[in-house]
Short mmCIF file of C-alpha atoms in Angstrom, two decimals:
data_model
loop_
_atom_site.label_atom_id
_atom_site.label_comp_id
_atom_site.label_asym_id
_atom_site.label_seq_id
_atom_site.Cartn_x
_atom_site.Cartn_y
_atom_site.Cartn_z
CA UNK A 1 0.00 0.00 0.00
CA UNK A 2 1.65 3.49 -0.81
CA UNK A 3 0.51 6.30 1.59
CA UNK A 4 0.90 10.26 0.67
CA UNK A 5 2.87 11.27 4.27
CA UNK A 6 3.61 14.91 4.65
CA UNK A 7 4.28 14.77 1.04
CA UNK A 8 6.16 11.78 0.66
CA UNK A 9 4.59 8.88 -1.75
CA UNK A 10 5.83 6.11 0.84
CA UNK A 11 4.96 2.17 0.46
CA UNK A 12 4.18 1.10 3.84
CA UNK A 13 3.97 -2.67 5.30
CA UNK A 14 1.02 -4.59 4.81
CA UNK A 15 0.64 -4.76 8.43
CA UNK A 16 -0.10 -1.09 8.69
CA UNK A 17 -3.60 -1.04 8.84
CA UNK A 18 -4.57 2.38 10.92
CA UNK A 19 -3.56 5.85 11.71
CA UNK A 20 -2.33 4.53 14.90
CA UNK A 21 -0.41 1.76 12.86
CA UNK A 22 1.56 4.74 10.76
CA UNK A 23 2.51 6.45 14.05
CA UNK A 24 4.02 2.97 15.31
CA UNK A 25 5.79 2.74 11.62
CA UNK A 26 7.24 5.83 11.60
CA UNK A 27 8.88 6.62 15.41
CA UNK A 28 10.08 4.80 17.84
CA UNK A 29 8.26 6.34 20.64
CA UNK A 30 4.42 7.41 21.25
CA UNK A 31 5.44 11.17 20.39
CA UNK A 32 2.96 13.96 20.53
CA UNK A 33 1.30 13.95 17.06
CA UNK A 34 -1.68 15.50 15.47
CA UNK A 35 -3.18 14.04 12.69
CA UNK A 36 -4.67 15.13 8.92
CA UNK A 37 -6.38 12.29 7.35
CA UNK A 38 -7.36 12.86 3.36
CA UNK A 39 -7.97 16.39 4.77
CA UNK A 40 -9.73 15.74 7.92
CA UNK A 41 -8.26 16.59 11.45
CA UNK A 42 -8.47 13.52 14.03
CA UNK A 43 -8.90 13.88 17.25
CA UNK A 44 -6.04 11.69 19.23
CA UNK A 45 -8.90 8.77 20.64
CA UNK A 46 -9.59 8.24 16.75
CA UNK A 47 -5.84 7.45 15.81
CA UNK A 48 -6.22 3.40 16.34
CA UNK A 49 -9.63 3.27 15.22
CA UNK A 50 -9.26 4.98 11.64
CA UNK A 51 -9.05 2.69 8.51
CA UNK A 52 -6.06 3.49 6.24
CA UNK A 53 -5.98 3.05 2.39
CA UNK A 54 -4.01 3.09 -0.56
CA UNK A 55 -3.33 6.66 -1.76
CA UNK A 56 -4.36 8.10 1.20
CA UNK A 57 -2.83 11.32 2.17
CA UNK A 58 -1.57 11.91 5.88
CA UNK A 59 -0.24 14.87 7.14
CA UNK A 60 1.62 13.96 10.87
CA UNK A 61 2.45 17.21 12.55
CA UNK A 62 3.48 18.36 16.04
CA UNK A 63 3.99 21.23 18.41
CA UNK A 64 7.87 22.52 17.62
CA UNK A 65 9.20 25.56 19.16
CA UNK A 66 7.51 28.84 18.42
CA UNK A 67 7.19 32.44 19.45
CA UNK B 1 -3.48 38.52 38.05
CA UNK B 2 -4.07 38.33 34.15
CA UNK B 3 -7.62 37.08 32.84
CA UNK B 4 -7.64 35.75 29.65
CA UNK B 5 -11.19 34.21 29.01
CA UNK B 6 -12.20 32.25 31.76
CA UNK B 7 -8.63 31.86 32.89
CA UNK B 8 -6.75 33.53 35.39
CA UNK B 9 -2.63 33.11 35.57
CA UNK B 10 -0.36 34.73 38.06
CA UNK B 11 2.66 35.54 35.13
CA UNK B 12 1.94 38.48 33.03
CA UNK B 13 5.12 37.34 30.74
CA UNK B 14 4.18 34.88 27.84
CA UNK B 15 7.16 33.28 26.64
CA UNK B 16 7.98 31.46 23.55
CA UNK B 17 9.70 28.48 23.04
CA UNK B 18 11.99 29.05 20.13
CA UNK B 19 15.19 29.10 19.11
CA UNK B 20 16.93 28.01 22.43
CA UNK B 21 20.67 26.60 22.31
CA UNK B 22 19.40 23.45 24.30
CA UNK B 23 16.56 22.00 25.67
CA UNK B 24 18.20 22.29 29.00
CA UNK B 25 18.69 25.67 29.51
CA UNK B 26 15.33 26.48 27.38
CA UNK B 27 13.82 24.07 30.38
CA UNK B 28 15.75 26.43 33.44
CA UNK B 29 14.60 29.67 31.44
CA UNK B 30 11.66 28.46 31.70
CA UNK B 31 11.68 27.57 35.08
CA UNK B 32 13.01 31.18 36.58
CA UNK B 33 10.82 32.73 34.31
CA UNK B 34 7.62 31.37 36.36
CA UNK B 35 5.89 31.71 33.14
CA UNK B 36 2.77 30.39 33.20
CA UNK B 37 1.58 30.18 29.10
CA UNK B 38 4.40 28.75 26.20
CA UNK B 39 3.83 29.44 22.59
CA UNK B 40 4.28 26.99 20.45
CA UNK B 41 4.45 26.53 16.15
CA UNK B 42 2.49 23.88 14.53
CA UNK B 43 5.29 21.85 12.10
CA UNK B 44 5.58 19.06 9.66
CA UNK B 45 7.10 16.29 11.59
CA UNK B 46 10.52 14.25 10.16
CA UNK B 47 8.99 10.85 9.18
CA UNK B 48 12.52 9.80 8.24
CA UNK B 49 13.42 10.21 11.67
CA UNK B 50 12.32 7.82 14.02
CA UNK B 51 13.68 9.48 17.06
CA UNK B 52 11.19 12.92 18.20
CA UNK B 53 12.86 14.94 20.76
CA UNK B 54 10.56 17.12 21.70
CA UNK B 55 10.54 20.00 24.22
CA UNK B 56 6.76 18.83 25.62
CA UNK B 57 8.00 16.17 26.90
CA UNK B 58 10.32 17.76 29.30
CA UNK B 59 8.01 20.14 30.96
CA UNK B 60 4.89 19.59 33.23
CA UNK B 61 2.07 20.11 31.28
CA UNK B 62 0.00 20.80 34.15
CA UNK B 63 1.65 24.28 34.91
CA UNK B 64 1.38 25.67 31.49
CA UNK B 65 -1.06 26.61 29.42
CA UNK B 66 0.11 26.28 25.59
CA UNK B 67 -0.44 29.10 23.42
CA UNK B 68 0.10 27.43 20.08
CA UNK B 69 0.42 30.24 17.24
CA UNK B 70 -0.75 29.91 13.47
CA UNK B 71 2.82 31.10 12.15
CA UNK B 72 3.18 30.08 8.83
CA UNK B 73 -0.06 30.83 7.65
CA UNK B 74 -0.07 33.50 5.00
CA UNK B 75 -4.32 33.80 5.19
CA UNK B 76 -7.29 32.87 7.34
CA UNK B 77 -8.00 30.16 5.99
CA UNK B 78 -4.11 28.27 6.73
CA UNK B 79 -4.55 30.51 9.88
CA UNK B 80 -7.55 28.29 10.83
CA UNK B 81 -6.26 24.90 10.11
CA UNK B 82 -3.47 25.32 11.67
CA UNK B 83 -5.40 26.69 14.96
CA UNK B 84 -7.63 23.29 14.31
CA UNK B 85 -4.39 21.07 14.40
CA UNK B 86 -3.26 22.53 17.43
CA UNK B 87 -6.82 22.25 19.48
CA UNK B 88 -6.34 18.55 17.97
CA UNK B 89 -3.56 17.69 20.25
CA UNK B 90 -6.28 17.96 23.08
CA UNK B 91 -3.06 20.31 24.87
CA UNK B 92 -4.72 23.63 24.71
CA UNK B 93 -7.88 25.66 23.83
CA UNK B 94 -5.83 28.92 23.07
CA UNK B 95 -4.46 30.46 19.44
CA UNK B 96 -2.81 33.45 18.87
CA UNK B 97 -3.31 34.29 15.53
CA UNK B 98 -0.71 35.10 13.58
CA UNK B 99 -1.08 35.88 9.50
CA UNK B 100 2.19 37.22 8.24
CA UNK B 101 1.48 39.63 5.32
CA UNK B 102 4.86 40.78 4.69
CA UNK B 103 8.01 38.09 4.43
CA UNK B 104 10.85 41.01 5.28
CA UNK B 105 8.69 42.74 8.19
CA UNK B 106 6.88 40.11 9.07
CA UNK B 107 3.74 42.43 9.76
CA UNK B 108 0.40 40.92 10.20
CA UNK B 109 -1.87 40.82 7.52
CA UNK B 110 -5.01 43.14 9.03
CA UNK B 111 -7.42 41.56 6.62
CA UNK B 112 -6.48 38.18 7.34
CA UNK B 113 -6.17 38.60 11.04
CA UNK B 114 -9.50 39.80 10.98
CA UNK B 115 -10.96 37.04 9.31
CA UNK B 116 -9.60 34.47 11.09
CA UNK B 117 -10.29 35.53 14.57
CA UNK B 118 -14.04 35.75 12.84
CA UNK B 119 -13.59 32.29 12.17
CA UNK B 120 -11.83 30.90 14.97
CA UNK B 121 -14.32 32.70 17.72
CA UNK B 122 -16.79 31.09 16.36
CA UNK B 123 -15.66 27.49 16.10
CA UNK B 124 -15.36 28.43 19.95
CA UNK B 125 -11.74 28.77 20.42
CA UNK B 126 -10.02 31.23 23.01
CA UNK B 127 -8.28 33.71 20.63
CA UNK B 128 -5.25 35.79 21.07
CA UNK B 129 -4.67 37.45 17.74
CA UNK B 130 -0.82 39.17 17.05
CA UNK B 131 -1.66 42.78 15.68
CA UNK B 132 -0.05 45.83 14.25
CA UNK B 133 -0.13 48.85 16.35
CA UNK B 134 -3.17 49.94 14.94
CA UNK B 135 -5.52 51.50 17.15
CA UNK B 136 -8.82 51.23 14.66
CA UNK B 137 -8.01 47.22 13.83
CA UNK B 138 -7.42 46.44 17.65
CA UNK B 139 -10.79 47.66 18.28
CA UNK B 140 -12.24 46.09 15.59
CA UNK B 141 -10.83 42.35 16.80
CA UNK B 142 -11.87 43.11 20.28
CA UNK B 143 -15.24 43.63 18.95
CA UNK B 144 -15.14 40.92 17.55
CA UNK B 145 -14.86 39.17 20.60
CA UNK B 146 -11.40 38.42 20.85
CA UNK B 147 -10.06 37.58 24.17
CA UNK B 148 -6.70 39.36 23.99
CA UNK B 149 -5.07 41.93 21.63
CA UNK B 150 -1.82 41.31 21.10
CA UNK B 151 -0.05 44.01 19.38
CA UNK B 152 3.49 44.10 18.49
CA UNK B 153 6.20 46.39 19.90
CA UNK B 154 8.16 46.34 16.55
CA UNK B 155 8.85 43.56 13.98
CA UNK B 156 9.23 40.26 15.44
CA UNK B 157 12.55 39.67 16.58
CA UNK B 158 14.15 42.56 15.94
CA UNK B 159 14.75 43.34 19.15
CA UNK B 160 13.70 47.33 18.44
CA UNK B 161 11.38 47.47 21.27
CA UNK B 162 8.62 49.69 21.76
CA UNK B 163 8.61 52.04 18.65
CA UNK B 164 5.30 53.51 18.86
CA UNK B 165 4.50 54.03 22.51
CA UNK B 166 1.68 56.31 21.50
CA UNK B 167 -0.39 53.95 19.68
CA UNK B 168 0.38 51.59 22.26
CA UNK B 169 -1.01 53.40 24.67
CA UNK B 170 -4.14 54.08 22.90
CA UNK B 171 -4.60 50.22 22.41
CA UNK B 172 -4.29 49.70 26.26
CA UNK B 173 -6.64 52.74 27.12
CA UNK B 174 -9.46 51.75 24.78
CA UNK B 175 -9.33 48.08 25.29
CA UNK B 176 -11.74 45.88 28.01
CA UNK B 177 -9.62 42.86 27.73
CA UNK B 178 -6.31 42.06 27.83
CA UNK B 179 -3.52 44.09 25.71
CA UNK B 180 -0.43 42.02 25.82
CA UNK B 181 2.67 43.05 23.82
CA UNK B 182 4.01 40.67 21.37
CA UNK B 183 6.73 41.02 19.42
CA UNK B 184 10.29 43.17 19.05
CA UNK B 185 11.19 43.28 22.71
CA UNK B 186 14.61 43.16 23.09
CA UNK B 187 15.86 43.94 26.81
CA UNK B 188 14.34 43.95 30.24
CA UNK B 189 14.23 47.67 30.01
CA UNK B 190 11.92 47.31 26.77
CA UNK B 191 9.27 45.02 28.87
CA UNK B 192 9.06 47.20 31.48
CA UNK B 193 8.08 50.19 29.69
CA UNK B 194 5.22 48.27 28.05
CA UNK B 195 4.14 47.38 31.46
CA UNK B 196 4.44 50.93 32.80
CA UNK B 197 2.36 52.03 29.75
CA UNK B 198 -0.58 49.62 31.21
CA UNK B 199 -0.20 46.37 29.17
CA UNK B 200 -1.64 43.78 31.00
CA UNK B 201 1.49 41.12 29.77
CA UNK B 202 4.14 40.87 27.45
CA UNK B 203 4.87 37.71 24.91
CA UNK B 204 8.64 37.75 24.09
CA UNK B 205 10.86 34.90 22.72
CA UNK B 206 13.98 35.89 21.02
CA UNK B 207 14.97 38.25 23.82
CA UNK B 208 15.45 35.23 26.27
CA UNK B 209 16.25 32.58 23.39
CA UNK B 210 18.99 34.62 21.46
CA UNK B 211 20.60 36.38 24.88
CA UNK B 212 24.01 35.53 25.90
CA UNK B 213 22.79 34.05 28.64
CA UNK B 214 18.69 33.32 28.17
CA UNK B 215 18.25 31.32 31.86
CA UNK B 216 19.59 34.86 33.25
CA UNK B 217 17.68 37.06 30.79
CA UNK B 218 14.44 34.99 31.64
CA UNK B 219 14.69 35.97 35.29
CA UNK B 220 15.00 39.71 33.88
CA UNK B 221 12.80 40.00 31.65
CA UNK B 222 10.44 38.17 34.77
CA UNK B 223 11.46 40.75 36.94
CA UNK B 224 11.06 43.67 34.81
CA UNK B 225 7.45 42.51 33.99
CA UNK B 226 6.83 42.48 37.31
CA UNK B 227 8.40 45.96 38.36
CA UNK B 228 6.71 47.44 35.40
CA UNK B 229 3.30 46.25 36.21
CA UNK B 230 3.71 47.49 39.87
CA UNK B 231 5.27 51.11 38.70
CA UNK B 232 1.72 51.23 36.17
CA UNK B 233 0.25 50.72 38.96
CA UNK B 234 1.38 52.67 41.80
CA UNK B 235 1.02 55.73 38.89
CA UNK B 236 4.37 57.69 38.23
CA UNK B 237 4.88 61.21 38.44
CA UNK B 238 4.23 63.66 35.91
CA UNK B 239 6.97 65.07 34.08
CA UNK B 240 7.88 68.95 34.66
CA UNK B 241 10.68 71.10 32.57
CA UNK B 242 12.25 72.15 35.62
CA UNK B 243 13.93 70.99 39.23
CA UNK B 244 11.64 70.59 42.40
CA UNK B 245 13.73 69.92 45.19
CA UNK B 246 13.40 66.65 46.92
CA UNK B 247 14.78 68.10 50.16
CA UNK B 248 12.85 70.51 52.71
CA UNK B 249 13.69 74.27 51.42
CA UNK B 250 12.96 75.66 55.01
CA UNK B 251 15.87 75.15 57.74
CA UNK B 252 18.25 75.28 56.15
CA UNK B 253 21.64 76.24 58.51
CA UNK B 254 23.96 78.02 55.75
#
C-alpha cells in the first residue's frame, strides 16, 4: 500500500492497517502527534480506530518551538 | 493577576519556546521565568526520523497553558487549520493568531487577522490574535470578541522594542480585555516600559532565546514585567521642565 505522508509517496507494510499503525511505523516512541487524514483533522482517541488506504494522504504534525 | 477568558494566571510574561541553544537551559529559562503560558508553532514532523525529541516532553504540562500560534499561515483560511491542528492535540484551547502579510517585516496581515479571529471565535476557540499597532483594527478584533489583543512592539525579533508608545497606549486605554505586547522586545528595560504604559502582559521569545545568557535574561525580563506592572500601577509622576527639590527648602543652617 503506498501512503501520501507529509508529502512523501511512501509504500508502507502490509501490516499497517490504521492511523495509529503509521505512528508505530514511523517513530520509535508514542510522540505527541496530530493528525490530517485525506484532509480531515483527528482527534487523538480516533488514531487506532481509523481505517487506512491506498493513496491516502496523511499529514503527521506536532507542536515545535515557536514564538 | 491576568484574565484571559475564563482563565486567570499569576505571570503576566508569555514566553515562547523558540530558538533556544538546548533543551536544557530552554527548560531552566523556563523555570526562573515562572511563566505560566508557552507558545508553540504547529510543524511538519521528520517521518525519516524515528527518534522525536521534543521540548513537551520535558516540561509539566500541568503548569502551562500552551499558546500554540498559526505562524506560517499567510491567510485565514491556513490561519484556521493550523489553529484546528493545534486544538487537535487535546493540549490547549488557546491560538494566537498570527497571518504574516509581509516576508521582510513580518507584519500581520489586518485583513487576514480579521478574518480568522471571525472564524476561529466562532468554532469556539479562546483567541489571542498578534496585531499591528493599529488603534482602529485592535478595536475592531476586540469587537469581535477576541479575548486578547496582542499588538506588536516592533517587527518580530528585531529586538527594536517599543517604537510607537503612543499607539500603544491608545490600544491599552481603549481596550476591556487584555492588551499584551508581542513582538520586538529586546531587553528587560523594553518590557518594562510596556508594562508601565498599562499592558496587562508581554509575549517575548527571542529576547530570552537569542541572549548571551537566556536562563539569566528569563529571570530579567520576569522581573522587569513584574516591576513594570507594579510602577503602572502605583502611577508615576508627571513630568515637569524644571527641578523641584526633593529636600525641605525651610531650615536650612547656611
Amino acid at each position: 500500500m503506498n501512503l501520501l505522508v507529509n508529502g512523501n509517496d511512501l509504500q508502507v507494510p502490509s501490516d499497517v492497517n490504521t492511523i495509529a499503525d503509521v505512528i508505530t511505523h514511523f517513530f520509535e516512541q508514542d510522540p505527541i502527534v496530530i493528525v490530517e487524514h485525506n484532509g480531515e483533522i483527528l482527534e487523538k482517541n480516533h488514531h487506532t480506530e481509523r481505517i487506512v488506504a491506498d493513496g491516502d494522504k496523511i499529514e503527521l504534525v506536532q507542536f515545535v518551538g515557536g514564538g | 493577576m491576568l484574565t484571559i477568558g475564563k482563565k486567570q494566571f499569576n505571570s503576566r510574561l508569555l514566553l515562547g519556546t523558540g530558538k533556544y541553544p538546548s533543551f536544557a537551559i530552554q527548560k531552566e529559562a523556563v523555570d526562573v521565568s515562572e511563566t505560566n503560558i508557552l507558545t508553540f508553532s504547529v510543524r511538519r514532523m521528520d517521518i525519516f526520523e524515528a527518534s522525536q525529541p521534543n521540548f513537551l516532553e520535558r516540561i509539566d504540562l500541568k503548569n502551562y497553558d500552551l499558546l500554540p500560534n498559526t505562524a506560517g499561515a499567510k491567510t485565514a483560511e491556513e490561519a484556521v487549520r493550523t489553529a484546528k491542528l493545534a486544538k487537535a492535540s487535546g493540549l490547549c484551547d488557546m491560538v494566537k493568531v498570527e497571518v504574516i502579510g509581509c516576508d521582510k517585516t513580518l507584519l500581520p496581515d489586518p485583513v487576514e487577522t480579521l478574518r480568522a479571529t471571525e472564524e476561529l471565535l466562532k468554532e469556539g476557540f479562546i483567541v489571542l490574535p498578534y496585531t499591528s499597532d493599529d488603534v482602529v483594527l485592535a478595536r475592531k478584533l476586540e469587537e469581535l470578541g477576541a479575548h486578547a489583543i496582542m499588538p506588536g512592539a516592533s517587527p518580530i525579533g528585531s529586538g527594536q522594542g517599543i517604537i510607537n508608545p503612543l499607539n500603544l497606549s491608545f490600544i491599552i486605554e481603549q481596550a476591556n480585555v487584555p492588551v499584551i505586547v508581542d513582538a520586538g522586545i529586546g531587553s528587560p528595560k523594553d518590557a518594562a516600559f510596556a508594562m508601565e504604559l498599562g499592558a496587562d502582559g508581554v509575549l517575548l521569545n527571542t529576547a530570552v532565546s537569542a541572549s548571551h545568557d537566556p536562563v539569566k535574561m528569563a529571570e530579567a525580563m520576569k522581573l522587569a514585567v513584574e516591576a513594570g506592572r507594579l510602577g503602572y500601577e502605583a502611577g508615576r509622576i508627571p513630568k515637569k521642565r524644571y527641578a523641584t527639590a526633593s529636600s525641605p527648602t525651610e531650615g536650612i543652617s547656611i
